[in-house]
Amino acid sequence: MRTERFQVRNFINGEFIEPNSGRYLDNVEPATGKPYSQVADSDAQDVELAVAAAEKAFRDWSKKTAAERSTFLLRIAELIERDREKFARAESIDSGKPVSLARSMDIPRAVANFRFFATAILHTESEAHITDDVAFNYTLRQPRGIAGLISPWNLPLYLLSWKIAPAIAVGNTAIAKPSELTPMTAFLLCEICQEAGLPAGVLNVVHGTGPNVGAPITAHPKITTISFTGGTVTGKKVAEACAPLFKKVSLELGGKNPNIVFADADLEAAIDGSVRSSFANQGQVCLCGSRVFVEKPIYKQFVDRFLNKASQLKQGDPLDEQTEQGAIVSKTQLDKVKFYVDLAQKEGGKIALGGSAPQAPNERCHEGYFFQPTVITGLSVSCRTNREEIFGPVVTITPFDSEEEVINHANDVEYGLSSSVWTQNLSRAHRVAERIHTGTVWVNCWLVRDLRVPFGGMKQSGVGREGGEEALRFFTEPKNICIAK
Ligand code: NDP
């Protein structure tokens, strides 16, 4: 169906093409609640075309030297940086996040992802194992072929580039599927790849829904590597589709992250950090600390100061430079947030802050998907609100008595993505960090990211690690060559 709205088309074999179905889905701007563009509603046939292009491109791309591949990735990074404002604005309109956040976090991080892996491949080492007088072995790490890369809507370019950069840096070709809710920066990235002269078929982007595009990617026998970031329920479906085909799979899934504040913490820093980790990107970061635990002697003081600081967050039009809290990504997500706030009250929680939609910041945003930063107290640690991922600007605060007790609370959920611990006692920091079941533990900080460190979750928060050396290993196949002496 043709309309006057801008149409986000697929990028296959180096060209922008119509989806096989000829159909497009409306792409809604969360701040206004109105469609502002359209996105290709692709299907398995489009995935098939992308596979053919990626398979053909793999022959040459995998044979290029690391230095040659590096040059392309560096050029892509440079061009995204040149267009930083355009990307930041597009990300803000598409996802509802404040433009200042997109400019300071999402887009610079996408640039960093390309730069990091462009240079990482120039500094790799390989192992050799000497078998006494009999033989020596060395390990070849070769690209695996076509990688399927599926990402969510909360950090669209940030997370997609986190997968694309390592996958193609080591010589794979890729088929990426962004969330259909936030396709715009993936489209801009494809334009940049064209300009950078990335050979046709090295990166293909197929837009559309999870069932129509994501599922065919996970089921395609020629796409042998799957890197998925998204919710745990979808992650299970991805795992089920990949298992019988013995695909190599990395799953980065949901979280219900504890944020633990001990009485000896630097309170100012703990409050600043906790407000940020509760509400950054409207609480729609998988690493957000949605369960805050505070040691009893400072509980009241902490809650008062936390509420005071959170109530000062400036909600507004995401395109307004002053805005700190933008819109929720979709009506569905907004309804989910409302559902959990209602549930929290039924479970005996007290709304200490927020709890409803704010007044529209301006005429343009009259029908946008906004929700106030919300703080809930008085809940039991075992209630649903404290166990299930909400993925919105909702945080619970719960007092605790002892280290042992709070470690149990922290671990008593199905998720295990990340955690924060605030204390000035170094021994306690080490002790607690060692016993918390999460893939990342931040001590006296939150969201400090070094691209070299392993990133991923435990339990229902995922399988495998990405980042640095882990990503280079994930996207390659180790082969042992044994040579007799
Ligand atoms: P979803 O799991 O709904 O979707 C993630 C991606 O998978 C989307 O592109 C989606 O397409 C696609 N998809 C849906 N169904 C299938 C399927 N059957 N097969 C293959 N792909 C499919 O997650 P959200 O987009 O709602 O993102 C929010 C979730 O992501 C939260 O749970 C959050 O915690 C998690 N997340 C985890 C991170 C981590 O690093 N651990 C980082 C960021 C987010 P479509 O958009 O069409 O549904």
Coordinates of C-alpha atoms and ligand atoms in Angstrom, one line a residue:
M1 CA 0.0 0.0 0.0
R2 CA 1.6 3.3 -1.0
T3 CA 1.1 6.5 1.0
E4 CA 3.0 9.8 1.2
R5 CA 4.8 8.8 4.3
F6 CA 8.5 7.9 4.1
Q7 CA 8.9 4.2 3.6
V8 CA 11.7 2.3 5.3
R9 CA 12.7 -0.4 2.8
N10 CA 14.8 -3.5 3.1
F11 CA 18.5 -3.3 2.4
I12 CA 19.5 -6.4 0.5
N13 CA 22.6 -7.0 -1.7
G14 CA 23.6 -3.4 -1.3
E15 CA 20.3 -1.9 -2.5
F16 CA 17.1 -0.6 -1.0
I17 CA 14.3 -2.8 -2.1
E18 CA 10.5 -3.2 -1.6
P19 CA 9.4 -6.1 0.6
N20 CA 8.1 -9.1 -1.3
S21 CA 4.6 -8.6 0.0
G22 CA 4.5 -5.0 -1.2
R23 CA 3.1 -4.2 2.3
Y24 CA 4.2 -1.7 4.9
L25 CA 3.4 -1.2 8.6
D26 CA 2.8 2.1 10.1
N27 CA 5.7 3.4 12.2
V28 CA 4.4 5.4 15.1
E29 CA 6.2 8.3 16.8
P30 CA 5.7 7.5 20.6
A31 CA 5.7 11.1 21.6
T32 CA 2.7 11.9 19.4
G33 CA 1.0 8.5 19.1
K34 CA 0.7 9.1 15.4
P35 CA 2.3 7.2 12.4
Y36 CA 5.1 9.3 10.8
S37 CA 6.6 6.8 8.5
Q38 CA 6.1 3.2 7.3
V39 CA 8.3 0.1 7.6
A40 CA 8.6 -2.8 5.2
D41 CA 6.3 -5.7 6.3
S42 CA 8.7 -8.4 5.1
D43 CA 8.4 -12.2 5.1
A44 CA 10.4 -15.4 4.6
Q45 CA 10.9 -14.6 0.9
D46 CA 12.7 -11.4 1.8
V47 CA 14.9 -13.4 4.2
E48 CA 15.6 -15.9 1.4
L49 CA 16.8 -13.0 -0.8
A50 CA 19.0 -11.7 2.0
V51 CA 20.5 -15.2 2.5
A52 CA 21.3 -15.5 -1.2
A53 CA 23.0 -12.1 -1.1
A54 CA 24.9 -12.8 2.2
E55 CA 26.0 -16.2 0.9
K56 CA 27.4 -14.7 -2.3
A57 CA 29.2 -11.9 -0.4
F58 CA 30.7 -14.2 2.1
R59 CA 33.1 -15.7 -0.5
D60 CA 35.0 -12.4 -1.0
W61 CA 34.4 -10.8 2.4
S62 CA 35.7 -13.7 4.4
K63 CA 38.9 -13.7 2.4
K64 CA 39.7 -10.0 2.9
T65 CA 42.5 -9.3 5.2
A66 CA 41.6 -8.0 8.7
A67 CA 43.2 -4.7 7.8
E68 CA 40.9 -4.4 4.7
R69 CA 37.7 -5.2 6.8
S70 CA 38.9 -2.8 9.5
T71 CA 39.1 0.0 7.0
F72 CA 35.4 -0.4 6.0
L73 CA 34.3 -0.5 9.7
L74 CA 36.3 2.6 10.5
R75 CA 34.8 4.5 7.6
I76 CA 31.3 3.5 8.8
A77 CA 32.1 4.8 12.3
E78 CA 33.4 8.1 10.8
L79 CA 30.3 8.6 8.8
I80 CA 27.9 7.9 11.7
E81 CA 29.9 10.4 13.7
R82 CA 29.6 12.9 10.9
D83 CA 25.8 12.5 10.9
R84 CA 25.5 12.3 14.7
E85 CA 22.7 14.9 14.8
K86 CA 20.7 13.2 12.1
F87 CA 21.0 9.9 13.8
A88 CA 20.2 11.3 17.3
R89 CA 17.1 13.0 16.1
A90 CA 15.9 9.9 14.2
E91 CA 16.4 7.7 17.3
S92 CA 14.5 10.1 19.5
I93 CA 11.5 10.4 17.1
D94 CA 11.4 6.6 16.6
S95 CA 11.8 5.5 20.2
G96 CA 10.6 8.4 22.3
K97 CA 13.9 8.8 24.1
P98 CA 15.2 12.3 24.9
V99 CA 17.3 13.6 22.0
S100 CA 20.0 14.6 24.5
L101 CA 20.3 10.9 25.6
A102 CA 20.4 9.6 22.0
R103 CA 23.1 12.2 21.2
S104 CA 25.2 11.5 24.4
M105 CA 24.7 7.7 24.6
D106 CA 23.1 5.8 21.8
I107 CA 24.9 7.3 18.8
P108 CA 28.4 7.7 20.3
R109 CA 28.1 4.1 21.5
A110 CA 27.3 2.9 18.0
V111 CA 30.3 4.7 16.7
A112 CA 32.4 3.2 19.4
N113 CA 31.1 -0.3 18.6
F114 CA 32.3 -0.1 15.0
R115 CA 35.7 1.5 16.0
F116 CA 36.3 -1.0 18.8
F117 CA 35.8 -4.1 16.6
A118 CA 37.5 -2.5 13.6
T119 CA 40.7 -2.3 15.7
A120 CA 40.2 -5.3 17.9
I121 CA 40.6 -7.6 14.8
L122 CA 44.1 -6.1 14.2
H123 CA 45.3 -7.2 17.6
T124 CA 44.1 -10.8 18.0
E125 CA 46.3 -13.7 19.0
S126 CA 46.0 -17.4 18.4
E127 CA 46.8 -20.3 20.7
A128 CA 49.4 -23.0 20.1
H129 CA 49.7 -26.2 22.1
I130 CA 52.9 -28.3 21.9
T131 CA 52.3 -32.0 22.4
D132 CA 55.7 -33.1 23.8
D133 CA 57.8 -34.5 20.9
V134 CA 54.8 -35.7 19.0
A135 CA 53.1 -32.7 17.4
F136 CA 52.2 -29.1 17.7
N137 CA 48.7 -27.7 17.4
Y138 CA 47.5 -24.2 16.5
T139 CA 44.0 -22.8 16.6
L140 CA 42.5 -21.2 13.6
R141 CA 39.5 -19.0 14.2
Q142 CA 37.4 -18.7 11.0
P143 CA 34.3 -16.8 10.2
R144 CA 31.2 -19.0 10.5
G145 CA 29.2 -17.8 7.5
I146 CA 25.9 -15.9 7.8
A147 CA 25.0 -14.4 11.1
G148 CA 21.4 -13.6 12.0
L149 CA 21.2 -10.5 14.3
I150 CA 17.9 -9.7 16.0
S151 CA 17.6 -6.7 18.3
P152 CA 14.9 -4.9 20.4
W153 CA 13.6 -1.3 20.4
N154 CA 15.0 0.2 23.5
L155 CA 18.5 1.0 22.3
P156 CA 18.0 0.5 18.6
L157 CA 21.3 1.4 16.9
Y158 CA 23.4 0.9 20.0
L159 CA 22.4 -2.8 20.3
L160 CA 22.2 -3.5 16.5
S161 CA 25.7 -2.1 16.0
W162 CA 26.9 -4.1 19.0
K163 CA 26.1 -7.2 16.9
I164 CA 26.8 -6.1 13.4
A165 CA 30.3 -4.7 14.1
P166 CA 31.9 -7.9 15.5
A167 CA 30.0 -10.2 13.2
I168 CA 31.3 -8.6 10.0
A169 CA 34.6 -7.5 11.5
V170 CA 35.7 -11.2 11.7
G171 CA 34.6 -12.0 8.2
N172 CA 30.9 -13.1 8.5
T173 CA 28.2 -11.6 6.5
A174 CA 25.0 -10.6 8.3
I175 CA 21.3 -10.4 8.1
A176 CA 19.9 -8.0 10.7
K177 CA 16.3 -7.5 11.9
P178 CA 15.7 -4.4 14.0
S179 CA 12.5 -4.1 16.0
E180 CA 9.7 -3.0 13.7
L181 CA 8.9 -0.3 16.3
T182 CA 12.3 1.4 15.8
P183 CA 13.6 0.8 12.2
M184 CA 14.8 4.2 11.3
T185 CA 18.5 4.3 12.5
A186 CA 19.0 0.8 10.9
F187 CA 17.9 2.3 7.7
L188 CA 20.3 5.3 8.1
L189 CA 23.1 2.9 8.9
C190 CA 22.4 1.1 5.5
E191 CA 22.7 4.4 3.7
I192 CA 26.1 4.9 5.5
C193 CA 27.2 1.4 4.5
Q194 CA 26.4 2.2 0.9
E195 CA 28.4 5.5 1.1
A196 CA 31.3 3.7 2.8
G197 CA 31.4 1.3 -0.1
L198 CA 30.8 -1.8 2.1
P199 CA 30.6 -4.6 -0.5
A200 CA 27.0 -5.6 -1.4
G201 CA 25.5 -8.4 0.7
V202 CA 27.9 -8.1 3.6
L203 CA 25.2 -6.4 5.7
N204 CA 21.5 -7.0 4.8
V205 CA 18.7 -5.6 6.9
V206 CA 15.2 -7.1 6.6
H207 CA 12.5 -5.2 8.4
G208 CA 9.2 -6.5 9.7
T209 CA 7.7 -8.4 12.6
G210 CA 9.2 -11.1 14.8
P211 CA 6.9 -13.9 13.5
N212 CA 7.3 -12.9 9.8
V213 CA 11.0 -12.0 9.7
G214 CA 12.7 -13.0 13.1
A215 CA 11.3 -16.5 13.0
P216 CA 12.4 -17.3 9.4
I217 CA 15.9 -16.0 10.3
T218 CA 16.2 -18.3 13.3
A219 CA 14.7 -21.2 11.3
H220 CA 16.9 -20.8 8.1
P221 CA 19.5 -23.6 7.9
K222 CA 22.0 -21.4 6.1
I223 CA 22.0 -18.8 8.9
T224 CA 24.2 -20.8 11.3
T225 CA 24.9 -18.1 14.0
I226 CA 22.1 -16.2 15.9
S227 CA 22.7 -13.3 18.2
F228 CA 19.5 -12.3 19.8
T229 CA 18.7 -9.5 22.3
G230 CA 15.1 -9.2 23.5
G231 CA 12.6 -10.5 26.1
T232 CA 13.0 -13.9 27.8
V233 CA 9.7 -15.3 26.3
T234 CA 10.9 -14.5 22.8
G235 CA 14.4 -15.8 23.7
K236 CA 12.8 -19.2 24.5
K237 CA 11.2 -19.3 21.0
V238 CA 14.5 -18.4 19.4
A239 CA 16.3 -21.2 21.4
E240 CA 13.7 -23.7 20.4
A241 CA 14.0 -22.8 16.7
C242 CA 17.8 -23.0 16.8
A243 CA 18.3 -26.1 18.9
P244 CA 17.3 -28.8 16.3
L245 CA 19.5 -27.0 13.7
F246 CA 22.5 -26.9 16.2
K247 CA 23.0 -23.2 15.6
K248 CA 25.5 -21.2 17.7
V249 CA 23.3 -18.9 19.7
S250 CA 23.8 -16.0 22.0
L251 CA 20.8 -14.8 24.0
E252 CA 20.8 -11.5 25.8
L253 CA 17.4 -11.4 27.6
G254 CA 15.4 -9.6 30.3
G255 CA 16.3 -8.5 33.8
K256 CA 14.9 -7.6 37.2
N257 CA 18.1 -6.1 38.5
P258 CA 18.7 -5.4 42.2
N259 CA 20.2 -2.1 43.3
I260 CA 21.6 -2.5 46.9
V261 CA 22.4 0.4 49.1
F262 CA 24.2 -0.2 52.4
A263 CA 24.1 2.2 55.3
D264 CA 27.8 3.0 54.8
A265 CA 27.4 4.1 51.2
D266 CA 28.2 7.6 49.9
L267 CA 24.5 8.6 50.0
E268 CA 24.7 11.4 47.5
A269 CA 26.4 9.2 44.9
A270 CA 24.0 6.3 45.7
I271 CA 21.0 8.5 45.2
D272 CA 22.2 10.0 42.0
G273 CA 23.2 6.6 40.6
S274 CA 20.0 5.0 41.7
V275 CA 17.7 7.6 40.2
R276 CA 19.6 7.3 37.0
S277 CA 19.5 3.5 37.0
S278 CA 15.8 3.5 37.8
F279 CA 14.7 5.9 35.1
A280 CA 17.2 6.2 32.3
N281 CA 15.5 5.9 29.0
Q282 CA 12.2 5.9 30.9
G283 CA 13.4 2.7 32.7
Q284 CA 13.6 0.9 29.3
V285 CA 17.2 -0.3 29.6
C286 CA 17.7 -4.0 30.3
L287 CA 20.2 -3.0 32.9
C288 CA 18.0 -0.7 34.9
G289 CA 17.9 -1.4 38.6
S290 CA 14.2 -1.9 39.1
R291 CA 14.4 -3.3 42.7
V292 CA 16.1 -1.0 45.1
F293 CA 17.1 -2.4 48.5
V294 CA 18.1 0.0 51.2
E295 CA 19.6 -0.9 54.6
K296 CA 17.2 0.0 57.4
P297 CA 19.2 2.7 59.3
I298 CA 19.2 5.0 56.2
Y299 CA 15.9 3.8 54.6
K300 CA 13.8 6.8 55.4
Q301 CA 16.4 9.3 54.5
F302 CA 17.2 7.5 51.3
V303 CA 13.5 7.3 50.2
D304 CA 12.9 11.0 51.0
R305 CA 15.9 12.1 49.0
F306 CA 15.3 9.7 46.2
L307 CA 11.7 10.9 45.8
N308 CA 12.9 14.5 45.9
K309 CA 15.4 13.9 43.1
A310 CA 13.2 11.7 41.0
S311 CA 10.4 14.3 41.2
Q312 CA 12.7 16.8 39.6
L313 CA 13.3 14.8 36.5
K314 CA 12.1 16.9 33.6
Q315 CA 9.4 15.1 31.6
G316 CA 8.7 16.5 28.2
D317 CA 8.8 16.3 24.4
P318 CA 11.7 14.0 23.5
L319 CA 12.8 16.6 21.0
D320 CA 13.1 19.3 23.6
E321 CA 16.8 19.7 24.6
Q322 CA 15.9 20.0 28.3
T323 CA 13.8 16.8 28.5
E324 CA 15.2 14.1 30.8
Q325 CA 12.2 11.7 30.6
G326 CA 10.6 11.1 27.2
A327 CA 7.9 8.8 26.0
I328 CA 7.3 5.1 26.4
V329 CA 8.0 3.3 23.1
S330 CA 4.5 2.1 22.3
K331 CA 0.9 1.9 23.5
T332 CA 1.4 -1.8 24.3
Q333 CA 4.4 -1.0 26.5
L334 CA 2.5 1.8 28.2
D335 CA -0.4 -0.5 28.9
K336 CA 2.0 -3.0 30.4
V337 CA 3.5 -0.4 32.7
K338 CA -0.1 0.7 33.8
F339 CA -1.0 -3.0 34.4
Y340 CA 2.0 -3.4 36.8
V341 CA 1.3 -0.2 38.6
D342 CA -2.3 -1.4 39.2
L343 CA -1.0 -4.8 40.2
A344 CA 1.5 -3.3 42.7
Q345 CA -1.4 -1.5 44.5
K346 CA -3.4 -4.7 44.6
E347 CA -0.4 -6.4 46.1
G348 CA -0.3 -3.8 48.9
G349 CA 2.2 -1.4 47.5
K350 CA 2.0 2.4 48.1
I351 CA 2.6 4.7 45.2
A352 CA 5.2 7.1 46.7
L353 CA 5.7 9.0 43.5
G354 CA 4.0 9.1 40.0
G355 CA 1.7 6.3 39.2
S356 CA -0.1 7.8 36.3
A357 CA 0.3 9.7 33.0
P358 CA 1.6 13.3 33.3
Q359 CA 0.0 16.2 31.6
A360 CA 1.0 16.4 27.9
P361 CA 4.1 18.5 27.6
N362 CA 2.7 20.4 24.6
E363 CA 0.1 20.3 21.9
R364 CA 2.2 18.0 19.6
C365 CA 2.5 15.4 22.3
H366 CA -1.2 15.4 23.3
E367 CA -1.7 11.8 22.4
G368 CA 1.8 10.5 23.2
Y369 CA 2.7 7.6 25.4
F370 CA 3.9 9.3 28.6
F371 CA 4.1 7.9 32.1
Q372 CA 5.5 9.6 35.3
P373 CA 8.6 8.2 37.0
T374 CA 7.0 5.9 39.6
V375 CA 8.2 4.8 43.0
I376 CA 6.5 2.0 44.9
T377 CA 7.1 1.1 48.5
G378 CA 5.7 -1.3 51.0
L379 CA 5.7 -4.4 48.8
S380 CA 6.9 -7.9 49.8
V381 CA 10.0 -9.1 48.0
S382 CA 8.2 -12.1 46.6
C383 CA 5.2 -10.4 45.0
R384 CA 4.8 -10.3 41.2
T385 CA 5.7 -6.6 40.9
N386 CA 9.1 -7.5 42.5
R387 CA 9.7 -10.6 40.4
E388 CA 8.5 -9.8 36.8
E389 CA 10.2 -7.5 34.4
I390 CA 8.2 -4.3 33.8
F391 CA 10.6 -2.4 31.6
G392 CA 9.3 1.1 32.3
P393 CA 9.8 4.0 34.7
V394 CA 8.7 2.0 37.7
V395 CA 10.9 1.1 40.6
T396 CA 10.3 -0.5 44.0
I397 CA 12.2 0.4 47.2
T398 CA 12.4 -2.2 50.0
P399 CA 14.3 -2.0 53.4
F400 CA 16.6 -4.8 54.6
D401 CA 18.4 -5.7 57.8
S402 CA 21.5 -7.7 56.9
E403 CA 23.9 -8.5 54.2
E404 CA 22.8 -12.2 54.2
E405 CA 19.1 -11.1 53.8
V406 CA 19.7 -8.7 50.9
I407 CA 21.8 -11.2 49.0
N408 CA 18.9 -13.7 49.2
H409 CA 16.5 -11.0 48.0
A410 CA 18.8 -10.1 45.2
N411 CA 19.1 -13.7 44.0
D412 CA 15.5 -14.7 44.6
V413 CA 14.2 -14.0 41.0
E414 CA 14.5 -15.9 37.8
Y415 CA 16.6 -13.2 36.2
G416 CA 20.4 -12.6 36.6
L417 CA 21.5 -9.8 34.3
S418 CA 23.1 -7.1 36.4
S419 CA 23.2 -5.5 39.8
S420 CA 24.6 -2.5 41.7
V421 CA 26.0 -2.4 45.2
W422 CA 26.6 0.9 47.0
T423 CA 29.0 0.6 50.0
Q424 CA 32.3 2.2 51.2
N425 CA 33.4 -1.1 52.7
L426 CA 35.7 -2.7 50.2
S427 CA 35.6 -6.2 51.8
R428 CA 31.8 -6.1 51.8
A429 CA 31.8 -5.0 48.1
H430 CA 33.9 -8.0 47.2
R431 CA 31.9 -10.4 49.3
V432 CA 28.5 -9.3 48.0
A433 CA 29.7 -9.1 44.4
E434 CA 31.0 -12.6 44.5
R435 CA 27.6 -14.0 45.8
I436 CA 25.2 -12.2 43.6
H437 CA 24.0 -14.2 40.6
T438 CA 24.2 -11.7 37.8
G439 CA 26.4 -11.4 34.8
T440 CA 27.6 -7.9 35.8
V441 CA 27.9 -6.3 39.3
W442 CA 28.6 -2.6 39.5
V443 CA 30.0 -1.3 42.7
N444 CA 29.4 2.3 43.5
C445 CA 28.4 3.0 39.8
W446 CA 25.9 2.0 37.2
L447 CA 26.2 1.5 33.4
V448 CA 29.9 2.0 33.2
R449 CA 30.7 0.0 30.1
D450 CA 34.1 -1.1 28.8
L451 CA 33.7 -2.8 25.5
R452 CA 36.4 -5.3 26.4
V453 CA 34.5 -6.9 29.2
P454 CA 32.2 -10.0 28.9
F455 CA 28.6 -8.9 28.8
G456 CA 25.5 -11.1 29.3
G457 CA 23.2 -12.6 31.8
M458 CA 22.8 -15.6 34.1
K459 CA 19.6 -17.7 34.6
Q460 CA 16.7 -16.5 32.5
S461 CA 18.6 -13.4 31.5
G462 CA 20.4 -15.3 28.8
V463 CA 23.0 -17.7 27.5
G464 CA 26.5 -16.8 26.4
R465 CA 28.5 -13.6 26.6
E466 CA 29.2 -10.8 24.1
G467 CA 31.7 -8.0 24.2
G468 CA 35.4 -7.9 23.5
E469 CA 37.1 -11.2 23.0
E470 CA 33.9 -13.1 23.8
A471 CA 32.2 -11.5 20.8
L472 CA 35.2 -12.3 18.5
R473 CA 35.1 -15.9 19.7
F474 CA 31.3 -16.2 19.4
F475 CA 31.3 -15.1 15.8
T476 CA 34.2 -17.4 14.8
E477 CA 34.6 -21.2 14.6
P478 CA 37.8 -22.4 16.4
K479 CA 39.6 -25.1 14.4
N480 CA 42.5 -27.1 15.7
I481 CA 45.3 -27.9 13.3
C482 CA 47.6 -30.7 14.5
I483 CA 50.9 -31.1 12.8
A484 CA 53.2 -34.0 13.6
K485 CA 56.7 -33.1 14.5
Ligands
NDP1 P1 11.1 -8.8 22.1 O1 11.6 -10.1 22.6 O2 9.6 -8.7 22.0 O3 11.7 -8.6 20.7 C1 13.1 -8.6 20.4 C2 13.3 -8.8 18.9 O4 12.9 -10.1 18.6 C3 12.4 -7.9 18.0 O5 13.1 -7.5 16.9 C4 11.2 -8.8 17.7 O6 10.5 -8.4 16.6 C5 11.9 -10.1 17.5 N1 11.1 -11.3 17.6 C6 9.8 -11.4 18.1 N2 9.3 -12.6 18.0 C7 10.3 -13.4 17.4 C8 10.5 -14.7 17.0 N3 9.5 -15.6 17.2 N4 11.6 -15.1 16.4 C9 12.6 -14.2 16.3 N5 12.6 -12.9 16.6 C10 11.4 -12.5 17.1 O7 11.7 -7.7 23.0 P2 11.4 -6.2 23.0 O8 11.7 -5.6 21.6 O9 10.1 -5.9 23.6 O10 12.6 -5.6 23.9 C11 12.5 -5.5 25.3 C12 13.2 -6.7 25.9 O11 14.5 -6.8 25.5 C13 13.2 -6.6 27.4 O12 12.8 -7.9 28.0 C14 14.6 -6.3 27.7 O13 15.0 -6.7 29.0 C15 15.3 -7.0 26.7 N6 16.7 -6.5 26.5 C16 17.8 -7.2 26.9 C17 19.0 -6.7 26.8 C18 20.2 -7.5 27.2 O14 21.3 -7.1 26.8 N7 20.1 -8.6 28.0 C19 19.3 -5.4 26.2 C20 18.1 -4.7 25.8 C21 16.8 -5.2 25.9 P3 9.2 -7.4 16.8 O15 9.7 -6.1 17.1 O16 8.5 -7.5 15.6 O17 8.4 -8.0 17.9

